[in-house]
Amino acid sequence: MLSKVAVVLNDRLAMFEFGVVCEVFGLDRTADGLPGFDFRVCGSEPGKPLRSTSPGVSVTPDYGLDELAHADLVAIPAFPIHVDHAYDPQVVEAVRAAAAAGAIVLTVCSGAFLAGAAGLLDGRKCTTHWRYVDKLATQFPAATVDPDVLFVDEGNLITSAGTAAGIDACLHLVRREIGTAAANGIARRMVVPPQRDGGQRQFIEQPVPACTTAGLASTLSWLTENLAEAHTVEDLAARAGMSTRTFARRFAAEAGTTPVKWLTTQRVLFAKQLLEATELPLDRVADRCGFGSGALLRHHFQRQVGIAPTEYRRRFGASR
């Protein structure tokens, strides 16, 4: 049973991510028939204000780190992950001890880095905000970082992607531990969907990779302006003034993928722009991007973005 929830704060906490945990677990909704939680905000020095990332705002924890030892859930909101930012060693040790004692640990956004500092990511799958996934993987090489999902459930460790994905993770945990009715009720009070589809791929911008080879750079620039046309690797190699084999080798070395995969990615990116900015029918979007049919567009879009083109337009289109 999920009963006692301890939120552990470190200096320079992020207010929205902290607020997400407070909103799901800290508000008394028992009058509406929803579960109540013994909710405690904890720090290494109770009664001492901690700075937030919002100018002029600080938060004062009422409880000390000893509360983590008896918690069913330890929640870690986001903190800065700059090179010169160090987590309070007392906080790190308290999180480690709570996990060892059987507490579930839930992180929001960059809170995963504190969990990593406590050794909780080693040998586990995890995620964080898409801007920080590479840094997380580098800093904790024993972890398996998934950059595409909104959250990862590893049983007694739940890590979530950036900002609002913390809502998804918290509601998922309520659903898992208490039931669907409780999760739906809390979501209804928060005026959010009880469960979102897709992953954080739909929010990631994928820029065109920079190429240093003159022939490649000019060819890719031309190609992005002519996505609607049919292209073969042989044709692109000829335009770059290279043999097909040399073109493919240099392309992979500089762009990090094959010409065909790169072209498909650029077509999906262009489709995203059209879905956001126009009301073109799906088949027309497919033609403009070079997919040729709505079915082919849907296949590649779903595979790369994680949701269908129509759903993407509903969420991000100009008329939303």
mmCIF file of C-alpha atoms in Angstrom:
data_model
loop_
_atom_site.group_PDB
_atom_site.id
_atom_site.type_symbol
_atom_site.label_atom_id
_atom_site.label_comp_id
_atom_site.label_asym_id
_atom_site.label_seq_id
_atom_site.Cartn_x
_atom_site.Cartn_y
_atom_site.Cartn_z
ATOM 1 C CA MET A 1 0.000 0.000 0.000
ATOM 2 C CA LEU A 2 1.240 3.461 -0.914
ATOM 3 C CA SER A 3 0.732 5.513 2.241
ATOM 4 C CA LYS A 4 3.687 7.640 3.326
ATOM 5 C CA VAL A 5 5.270 9.867 0.671
ATOM 6 C CA ALA A 6 8.489 11.778 1.290
ATOM 7 C CA VAL A 7 9.697 14.414 -1.169
ATOM 8 C CA VAL A 8 13.406 15.023 -0.776
ATOM 9 C CA LEU A 9 14.721 18.469 -1.656
ATOM 10 C CA ASN A 10 18.174 19.593 -2.632
ATOM 11 C CA ASP A 11 19.280 23.174 -3.132
ATOM 12 C CA ARG A 12 18.111 24.818 -6.398
ATOM 13 C CA LEU A 13 14.999 22.685 -6.816
ATOM 14 C CA ALA A 14 12.729 23.116 -9.851
ATOM 15 C CA MET A 15 9.345 24.430 -8.751
ATOM 16 C CA PHE A 16 7.105 22.882 -11.414
ATOM 17 C CA GLU A 17 8.489 19.384 -10.922
ATOM 18 C CA PHE A 18 8.204 19.796 -7.153
ATOM 19 C CA GLY A 19 4.650 21.050 -7.647
ATOM 20 C CA VAL A 20 3.734 17.983 -9.720
ATOM 21 C CA VAL A 21 4.548 15.666 -6.823
ATOM 22 C CA CYS A 22 2.725 17.952 -4.366
ATOM 23 C CA GLU A 23 -0.346 18.067 -6.630
ATOM 24 C CA VAL A 24 -0.657 14.282 -6.974
ATOM 25 C CA PHE A 25 0.304 13.183 -3.459
ATOM 26 C CA GLY A 26 0.168 16.266 -1.234
ATOM 27 C CA LEU A 27 -3.413 17.540 -1.584
ATOM 28 C CA ASP A 28 -6.126 16.164 0.659
ATOM 29 C CA ARG A 29 -8.845 14.818 -1.641
ATOM 30 C CA THR A 30 -10.339 12.316 0.778
ATOM 31 C CA ALA A 31 -13.638 14.259 0.790
ATOM 32 C CA ASP A 32 -13.991 13.205 -2.845
ATOM 33 C CA GLY A 33 -13.403 9.564 -1.950
ATOM 34 C CA LEU A 34 -9.801 9.655 -3.193
ATOM 35 C CA PRO A 35 -6.891 8.203 -1.225
ATOM 36 C CA GLY A 36 -5.012 10.335 1.276
ATOM 37 C CA PHE A 37 -1.257 10.264 1.737
ATOM 38 C CA ASP A 38 0.990 11.048 4.669
ATOM 39 C CA PHE A 39 2.945 13.659 2.694
ATOM 40 C CA ARG A 40 6.204 15.113 3.969
ATOM 41 C CA VAL A 41 8.662 17.542 2.418
ATOM 42 C CA CYS A 42 12.160 16.709 3.609
ATOM 43 C CA GLY A 43 15.609 18.286 3.555
ATOM 44 C CA SER A 44 18.962 17.851 5.254
ATOM 45 C CA GLU A 45 18.203 20.856 7.494
ATOM 46 C CA PRO A 46 14.485 21.091 8.306
ATOM 47 C CA GLY A 47 13.337 24.665 8.738
ATOM 48 C CA LYS A 48 16.096 26.042 6.513
ATOM 49 C CA PRO A 49 14.911 27.555 3.193
ATOM 50 C CA LEU A 50 16.261 26.020 -0.001
ATOM 51 C CA ARG A 51 16.616 28.061 -3.165
ATOM 52 C CA SER A 52 14.621 27.190 -6.253
ATOM 53 C CA THR A 53 15.398 27.764 -9.907
ATOM 54 C CA SER A 54 12.651 30.411 -9.932
ATOM 55 C CA PRO A 55 14.101 33.833 -8.987
ATOM 56 C CA GLY A 56 13.025 35.041 -5.569
ATOM 57 C CA VAL A 57 11.354 31.760 -4.573
ATOM 58 C CA SER A 58 12.538 29.395 -1.870
ATOM 59 C CA VAL A 59 11.023 26.329 -0.185
ATOM 60 C CA THR A 60 11.401 25.402 3.465
ATOM 61 C CA PRO A 61 11.175 21.669 4.251
ATOM 62 C CA ASP A 62 9.392 20.900 7.507
ATOM 63 C CA TYR A 63 10.978 17.483 7.955
ATOM 64 C CA GLY A 64 14.455 15.991 8.053
ATOM 65 C CA LEU A 65 15.980 13.170 6.062
ATOM 66 C CA ASP A 66 15.144 10.625 8.759
ATOM 67 C CA GLU A 67 11.587 10.597 7.371
ATOM 68 C CA LEU A 68 12.850 8.847 4.216
ATOM 69 C CA ALA A 69 13.652 5.734 6.233
ATOM 70 C CA HIS A 70 9.948 5.100 6.869
ATOM 71 C CA ALA A 71 8.546 6.202 3.490
ATOM 72 C CA ASP A 72 6.730 3.983 1.024
ATOM 73 C CA LEU A 73 7.642 6.421 -1.750
ATOM 74 C CA VAL A 74 10.592 8.790 -2.032
ATOM 75 C CA ALA A 75 10.006 11.377 -4.743
ATOM 76 C CA ILE A 76 12.892 13.368 -6.234
ATOM 77 C CA PRO A 77 11.948 16.463 -8.253
ATOM 78 C CA ALA A 78 14.290 18.093 -10.754
ATOM 79 C CA PHE A 79 17.460 19.965 -9.868
ATOM 80 C CA PRO A 80 20.095 21.647 -12.036
ATOM 81 C CA ILE A 81 22.731 19.304 -13.454
ATOM 82 C CA HIS A 82 25.469 21.816 -14.156
ATOM 83 C CA VAL A 83 29.038 20.620 -13.748
ATOM 84 C CA ASP A 84 29.537 22.768 -10.639
ATOM 85 C CA HIS A 85 26.327 21.545 -9.001
ATOM 86 C CA ALA A 86 26.802 18.901 -6.325
ATOM 87 C CA TYR A 87 24.075 17.047 -4.495
ATOM 88 C CA ASP A 88 24.088 17.184 -0.733
ATOM 89 C CA PRO A 89 25.891 13.954 0.290
ATOM 90 C CA GLN A 90 23.454 13.538 3.179
ATOM 91 C CA VAL A 91 20.568 13.603 0.702
ATOM 92 C CA VAL A 92 22.277 11.068 -1.556
ATOM 93 C CA GLU A 93 22.911 8.702 1.343
ATOM 94 C CA ALA A 94 19.354 9.071 2.661
ATOM 95 C CA VAL A 95 17.913 8.185 -0.760
ATOM 96 C CA ARG A 96 20.230 5.194 -1.031
ATOM 97 C CA ALA A 97 19.240 3.954 2.426
ATOM 98 C CA ALA A 98 15.518 4.433 1.770
ATOM 99 C CA ALA A 99 15.733 2.390 -1.436
ATOM 100 C CA ALA A 100 17.630 -0.339 0.408
ATOM 101 C CA ALA A 101 14.893 -0.374 3.043
ATOM 102 C CA GLY A 102 12.269 -1.032 0.376
ATOM 103 C CA ALA A 103 10.944 2.390 -0.600
ATOM 104 C CA ILE A 104 9.869 3.083 -4.164
ATOM 105 C CA VAL A 105 11.956 5.885 -5.658
ATOM 106 C CA LEU A 106 10.324 8.148 -8.258
ATOM 107 C CA THR A 107 12.272 10.830 -10.112
ATOM 108 C CA VAL A 108 10.966 13.727 -12.175
ATOM 109 C CA CYS A 109 13.100 15.035 -15.047
ATOM 110 C CA SER A 110 16.722 15.561 -13.926
ATOM 111 C CA GLY A 111 15.948 14.061 -10.526
ATOM 112 C CA ALA A 112 17.243 10.870 -12.151
ATOM 113 C CA PHE A 113 20.774 12.207 -11.693
ATOM 114 C CA LEU A 114 20.374 12.201 -7.913
ATOM 115 C CA ALA A 115 19.080 8.631 -8.102
ATOM 116 C CA GLY A 116 22.149 7.826 -10.178
ATOM 117 C CA ALA A 117 24.422 9.427 -7.602
ATOM 118 C CA ALA A 118 22.804 7.118 -5.040
ATOM 119 C CA GLY A 119 23.668 4.122 -7.239
ATOM 120 C CA LEU A 120 20.070 3.299 -8.083
ATOM 121 C CA LEU A 121 20.396 3.406 -11.876
ATOM 122 C CA ASP A 122 23.129 0.797 -12.271
ATOM 123 C CA GLY A 123 21.888 -2.137 -14.309
ATOM 124 C CA ARG A 124 18.458 -0.550 -14.683
ATOM 125 C CA LYS A 125 16.465 1.047 -17.470
ATOM 126 C CA CYS A 126 15.699 4.730 -16.922
ATOM 127 C CA THR A 127 14.943 8.024 -18.625
ATOM 128 C CA THR A 128 15.129 11.782 -18.136
ATOM 129 C CA HIS A 129 14.397 14.909 -20.153
ATOM 130 C CA TRP A 130 15.457 14.445 -23.785
ATOM 131 C CA ARG A 131 17.981 17.281 -23.453
ATOM 132 C CA TYR A 132 19.844 15.376 -20.734
ATOM 133 C CA VAL A 133 19.683 11.744 -21.868
ATOM 134 C CA ASP A 134 23.185 11.749 -23.354
ATOM 135 C CA LYS A 135 24.631 13.314 -20.210
ATOM 136 C CA LEU A 136 22.816 10.779 -18.032
ATOM 137 C CA ALA A 137 24.134 7.879 -20.118
ATOM 138 C CA THR A 138 27.673 9.275 -19.969
ATOM 139 C CA GLN A 139 27.596 9.973 -16.255
ATOM 140 C CA PHE A 140 26.062 6.591 -15.386
ATOM 141 C CA PRO A 141 27.297 4.122 -18.035
ATOM 142 C CA ALA A 142 25.928 1.104 -16.140
ATOM 143 C CA ALA A 143 22.387 2.399 -16.719
ATOM 144 C CA THR A 144 20.315 1.821 -19.864
ATOM 145 C CA VAL A 145 18.841 5.197 -20.805
ATOM 146 C CA ASP A 146 15.732 5.227 -23.006
ATOM 147 C CA PRO A 147 15.391 8.652 -24.691
ATOM 148 C CA ASP A 148 11.989 7.994 -26.267
ATOM 149 C CA VAL A 149 9.596 7.328 -23.390
ATOM 150 C CA LEU A 150 7.631 9.468 -20.944
ATOM 151 C CA PHE A 151 8.613 7.271 -18.006
ATOM 152 C CA VAL A 152 10.218 3.931 -17.165
ATOM 153 C CA ASP A 153 8.786 1.597 -14.519
ATOM 154 C CA GLU A 154 11.441 -0.666 -12.985
ATOM 155 C CA GLY A 155 9.359 -1.784 -10.044
ATOM 156 C CA ASN A 156 10.868 0.055 -7.090
ATOM 157 C CA LEU A 157 12.380 2.712 -9.385
ATOM 158 C CA ILE A 158 10.323 4.959 -11.658
ATOM 159 C CA THR A 159 12.083 7.623 -13.717
ATOM 160 C CA SER A 160 10.270 10.173 -15.849
ATOM 161 C CA ALA A 161 11.132 12.503 -18.682
ATOM 162 C CA GLY A 162 10.910 16.291 -18.557
ATOM 163 C CA THR A 163 8.423 18.384 -16.634
ATOM 164 C CA ALA A 164 4.863 17.224 -17.411
ATOM 165 C CA ALA A 165 6.023 13.620 -17.859
ATOM 166 C CA GLY A 166 6.295 13.611 -14.084
ATOM 167 C CA ILE A 167 2.489 13.789 -13.994
ATOM 168 C CA ASP A 168 2.328 10.673 -16.174
ATOM 169 C CA ALA A 169 4.752 8.833 -13.892
ATOM 170 C CA CYS A 170 2.953 9.827 -10.683
ATOM 171 C CA LEU A 171 -0.469 8.848 -12.011
ATOM 172 C CA HIS A 172 0.964 5.577 -13.324
ATOM 173 C CA LEU A 173 2.282 4.774 -9.872
ATOM 174 C CA VAL A 174 -1.088 5.553 -8.269
ATOM 175 C CA ARG A 175 -2.791 3.346 -10.856
ATOM 176 C CA ARG A 176 -0.298 0.539 -10.258
ATOM 177 C CA GLU A 177 -0.412 0.624 -6.464
ATOM 178 C CA ILE A 178 -3.962 1.770 -5.664
ATOM 179 C CA GLY A 179 -6.023 1.279 -8.798
ATOM 180 C CA THR A 180 -7.428 2.882 -11.913
ATOM 181 C CA ALA A 181 -10.309 4.614 -10.139
ATOM 182 C CA ALA A 182 -7.934 6.504 -7.853
ATOM 183 C CA ALA A 183 -5.643 7.544 -10.729
ATOM 184 C CA ASN A 184 -8.589 8.676 -12.839
ATOM 185 C CA GLY A 185 -10.052 10.631 -9.953
ATOM 186 C CA ILE A 186 -6.824 12.499 -9.270
ATOM 187 C CA ALA A 187 -6.353 13.171 -12.992
ATOM 188 C CA ARG A 188 -9.899 14.546 -13.212
ATOM 189 C CA ARG A 189 -9.210 16.959 -10.358
ATOM 190 C CA MET A 190 -5.975 18.036 -12.056
ATOM 191 C CA VAL A 191 -7.751 18.384 -15.430
ATOM 192 C CA VAL A 192 -5.174 16.195 -17.169
ATOM 193 C CA PRO A 193 -5.521 12.938 -19.118
ATOM 194 C CA PRO A 194 -5.109 9.941 -16.803
ATOM 195 C CA GLN A 195 -2.792 8.324 -19.323
ATOM 196 C CA ARG A 196 -1.046 9.774 -22.382
ATOM 197 C CA ASP A 197 0.027 7.783 -25.408
ATOM 198 C CA GLY A 198 3.247 8.225 -27.323
ATOM 199 C CA GLY A 199 6.595 9.185 -25.842
ATOM 200 C CA GLN A 200 8.869 12.169 -25.596
ATOM 201 C CA ARG A 201 10.033 11.611 -29.179
ATOM 202 C CA GLN A 202 7.113 13.771 -30.315
ATOM 203 C CA PHE A 203 8.629 16.779 -28.501
ATOM 204 C CA ILE A 204 12.213 16.424 -29.752
ATOM 205 C CA GLU A 205 13.584 18.613 -32.515
ATOM 206 C CA GLN A 206 15.967 16.737 -34.798
ATOM 207 C CA PRO A 207 18.242 19.181 -36.643
ATOM 208 C CA VAL A 208 19.917 18.358 -39.914
ATOM 209 C CA PRO A 209 23.417 17.062 -39.076
ATOM 210 C CA ALA A 210 26.277 19.299 -40.156
ATOM 211 C CA CYS A 211 28.514 17.778 -42.825
ATOM 212 C CA THR A 212 32.060 18.960 -43.447
ATOM 213 C CA THR A 213 32.552 17.333 -46.839
ATOM 214 C CA ALA A 214 31.679 19.970 -49.446
ATOM 215 C CA GLY A 215 29.957 17.518 -51.770
ATOM 216 C CA LEU A 216 27.838 16.100 -48.986
ATOM 217 C CA ALA A 217 26.882 19.473 -47.535
ATOM 218 C CA SER A 218 25.652 20.840 -50.843
ATOM 219 C CA THR A 219 23.858 17.595 -51.702
ATOM 220 C CA LEU A 220 22.014 17.461 -48.377
ATOM 221 C CA SER A 221 21.081 21.132 -48.650
ATOM 222 C CA TRP A 222 19.621 20.470 -52.110
ATOM 223 C CA LEU A 223 17.909 17.315 -50.906
ATOM 224 C CA THR A 224 16.081 19.072 -48.062
ATOM 225 C CA GLU A 225 14.637 21.465 -50.652
ATOM 226 C CA ASN A 226 13.511 18.610 -52.902
ATOM 227 C CA LEU A 227 12.056 16.013 -50.549
ATOM 228 C CA ALA A 228 8.974 15.460 -52.700
ATOM 229 C CA GLU A 229 11.034 13.957 -55.522
ATOM 230 C CA ALA A 230 12.103 10.313 -55.741
ATOM 231 C CA HIS A 231 15.782 9.799 -54.903
ATOM 232 C CA THR A 232 18.182 6.888 -55.136
ATOM 233 C CA VAL A 233 21.560 6.546 -53.471
ATOM 234 C CA GLU A 234 23.126 6.323 -56.922
ATOM 235 C CA ASP A 235 21.578 9.648 -57.972
ATOM 236 C CA LEU A 236 22.706 11.363 -54.762
ATOM 237 C CA ALA A 237 26.225 9.996 -55.107
ATOM 238 C CA ALA A 238 26.424 11.318 -58.662
ATOM 239 C CA ARG A 239 25.238 14.743 -57.492
ATOM 240 C CA ALA A 240 27.949 14.720 -54.813
ATOM 241 C CA GLY A 241 30.551 13.724 -57.393
ATOM 242 C CA MET A 242 31.388 10.433 -55.699
ATOM 243 C CA SER A 243 31.064 6.756 -56.343
ATOM 244 C CA THR A 244 28.084 5.115 -54.656
ATOM 245 C CA ARG A 245 30.367 3.235 -52.278
ATOM 246 C CA THR A 246 32.374 6.331 -51.280
ATOM 247 C CA PHE A 247 29.202 8.378 -50.861
ATOM 248 C CA ALA A 248 27.604 5.779 -48.580
ATOM 249 C CA ARG A 249 30.783 5.475 -46.475
ATOM 250 C CA ARG A 250 31.270 9.232 -46.038
ATOM 251 C CA PHE A 251 27.574 9.749 -45.422
ATOM 252 C CA ALA A 252 27.533 7.217 -42.591
ATOM 253 C CA ALA A 253 30.691 8.715 -41.101
ATOM 254 C CA GLU A 254 29.359 12.285 -41.043
ATOM 255 C CA ALA A 255 25.596 11.923 -40.693
ATOM 256 C CA GLY A 256 25.706 8.849 -38.460
ATOM 257 C CA THR A 257 23.181 6.888 -40.504
ATOM 258 C CA THR A 258 22.474 5.624 -44.010
ATOM 259 C CA PRO A 259 21.248 7.911 -46.821
ATOM 260 C CA VAL A 260 17.871 6.143 -46.924
ATOM 261 C CA LYS A 261 17.293 6.460 -43.172
ATOM 262 C CA TRP A 262 18.418 10.088 -43.224
ATOM 263 C CA LEU A 263 16.023 10.887 -46.061
ATOM 264 C CA THR A 264 13.135 9.202 -44.254
ATOM 265 C CA THR A 265 13.876 11.193 -41.094
ATOM 266 C CA GLN A 266 13.933 14.489 -42.995
ATOM 267 C CA ARG A 267 10.630 13.635 -44.649
ATOM 268 C CA VAL A 268 9.067 12.947 -41.255
ATOM 269 C CA LEU A 269 10.439 16.240 -39.917
ATOM 270 C CA PHE A 270 8.929 18.086 -42.881
ATOM 271 C CA ALA A 271 5.645 16.257 -42.304
ATOM 272 C CA LYS A 272 5.665 17.503 -38.704
ATOM 273 C CA GLN A 273 6.067 21.083 -39.937
ATOM 274 C CA LEU A 274 3.190 20.710 -42.387
ATOM 275 C CA LEU A 275 0.947 19.100 -39.792
ATOM 276 C CA GLU A 276 1.691 21.932 -37.366
ATOM 277 C CA ALA A 277 1.302 24.834 -39.786
ATOM 278 C CA THR A 278 -1.235 23.739 -42.441
ATOM 279 C CA GLU A 279 -4.587 22.026 -42.834
ATOM 280 C CA LEU A 280 -3.450 19.986 -45.846
ATOM 281 C CA PRO A 281 -5.098 16.552 -46.132
ATOM 282 C CA LEU A 282 -2.869 13.699 -45.023
ATOM 283 C CA ASP A 283 -2.356 12.376 -48.565
ATOM 284 C CA ARG A 284 -1.278 15.836 -49.698
ATOM 285 C CA VAL A 285 1.170 16.061 -46.804
ATOM 286 C CA ALA A 286 2.536 12.676 -47.860
ATOM 287 C CA ASP A 287 3.031 13.918 -51.438
ATOM 288 C CA ARG A 288 4.780 17.097 -50.318
ATOM 289 C CA CYS A 289 7.152 15.070 -48.133
ATOM 290 C CA GLY A 290 7.944 12.432 -50.732
ATOM 291 C CA PHE A 291 6.186 9.494 -49.098
ATOM 292 C CA GLY A 292 3.679 9.182 -51.925
ATOM 293 C CA SER A 293 0.780 7.861 -49.859
ATOM 294 C CA GLY A 294 -0.873 8.528 -46.545
ATOM 295 C CA ALA A 295 -0.336 4.908 -45.521
ATOM 296 C CA LEU A 296 3.413 5.158 -45.970
ATOM 297 C CA LEU A 297 3.481 8.462 -44.108
ATOM 298 C CA ARG A 298 1.536 6.964 -41.210
ATOM 299 C CA HIS A 299 3.912 3.989 -41.048
ATOM 300 C CA HIS A 300 7.124 6.029 -40.856
ATOM 301 C CA PHE A 301 5.606 8.808 -38.715
ATOM 302 C CA GLN A 302 4.321 6.393 -36.091
ATOM 303 C CA ARG A 303 7.645 4.601 -36.048
ATOM 304 C CA GLN A 304 9.736 7.742 -35.547
ATOM 305 C CA VAL A 305 7.469 10.041 -33.559
ATOM 306 C CA GLY A 306 5.541 7.476 -31.556
ATOM 307 C CA ILE A 307 2.036 8.733 -32.394
ATOM 308 C CA ALA A 308 -0.091 8.906 -35.550
ATOM 309 C CA PRO A 309 0.074 11.993 -37.817
ATOM 310 C CA THR A 310 -3.559 12.892 -37.084
ATOM 311 C CA GLU A 311 -2.917 12.801 -33.346
ATOM 312 C CA TYR A 312 0.228 14.890 -33.793
ATOM 313 C CA ARG A 313 -1.781 17.510 -35.676
ATOM 314 C CA ARG A 314 -4.450 17.502 -32.975
ATOM 315 C CA ARG A 315 -1.815 18.214 -30.313
ATOM 316 C CA PHE A 316 0.469 20.626 -32.127
ATOM 317 C CA GLY A 317 -1.504 22.016 -35.087
ATOM 318 C CA ALA A 318 -2.066 25.766 -35.484
ATOM 319 C CA SER A 319 -5.829 25.342 -35.031
ATOM 320 C CA ARG A 320 -5.598 23.473 -31.711
#
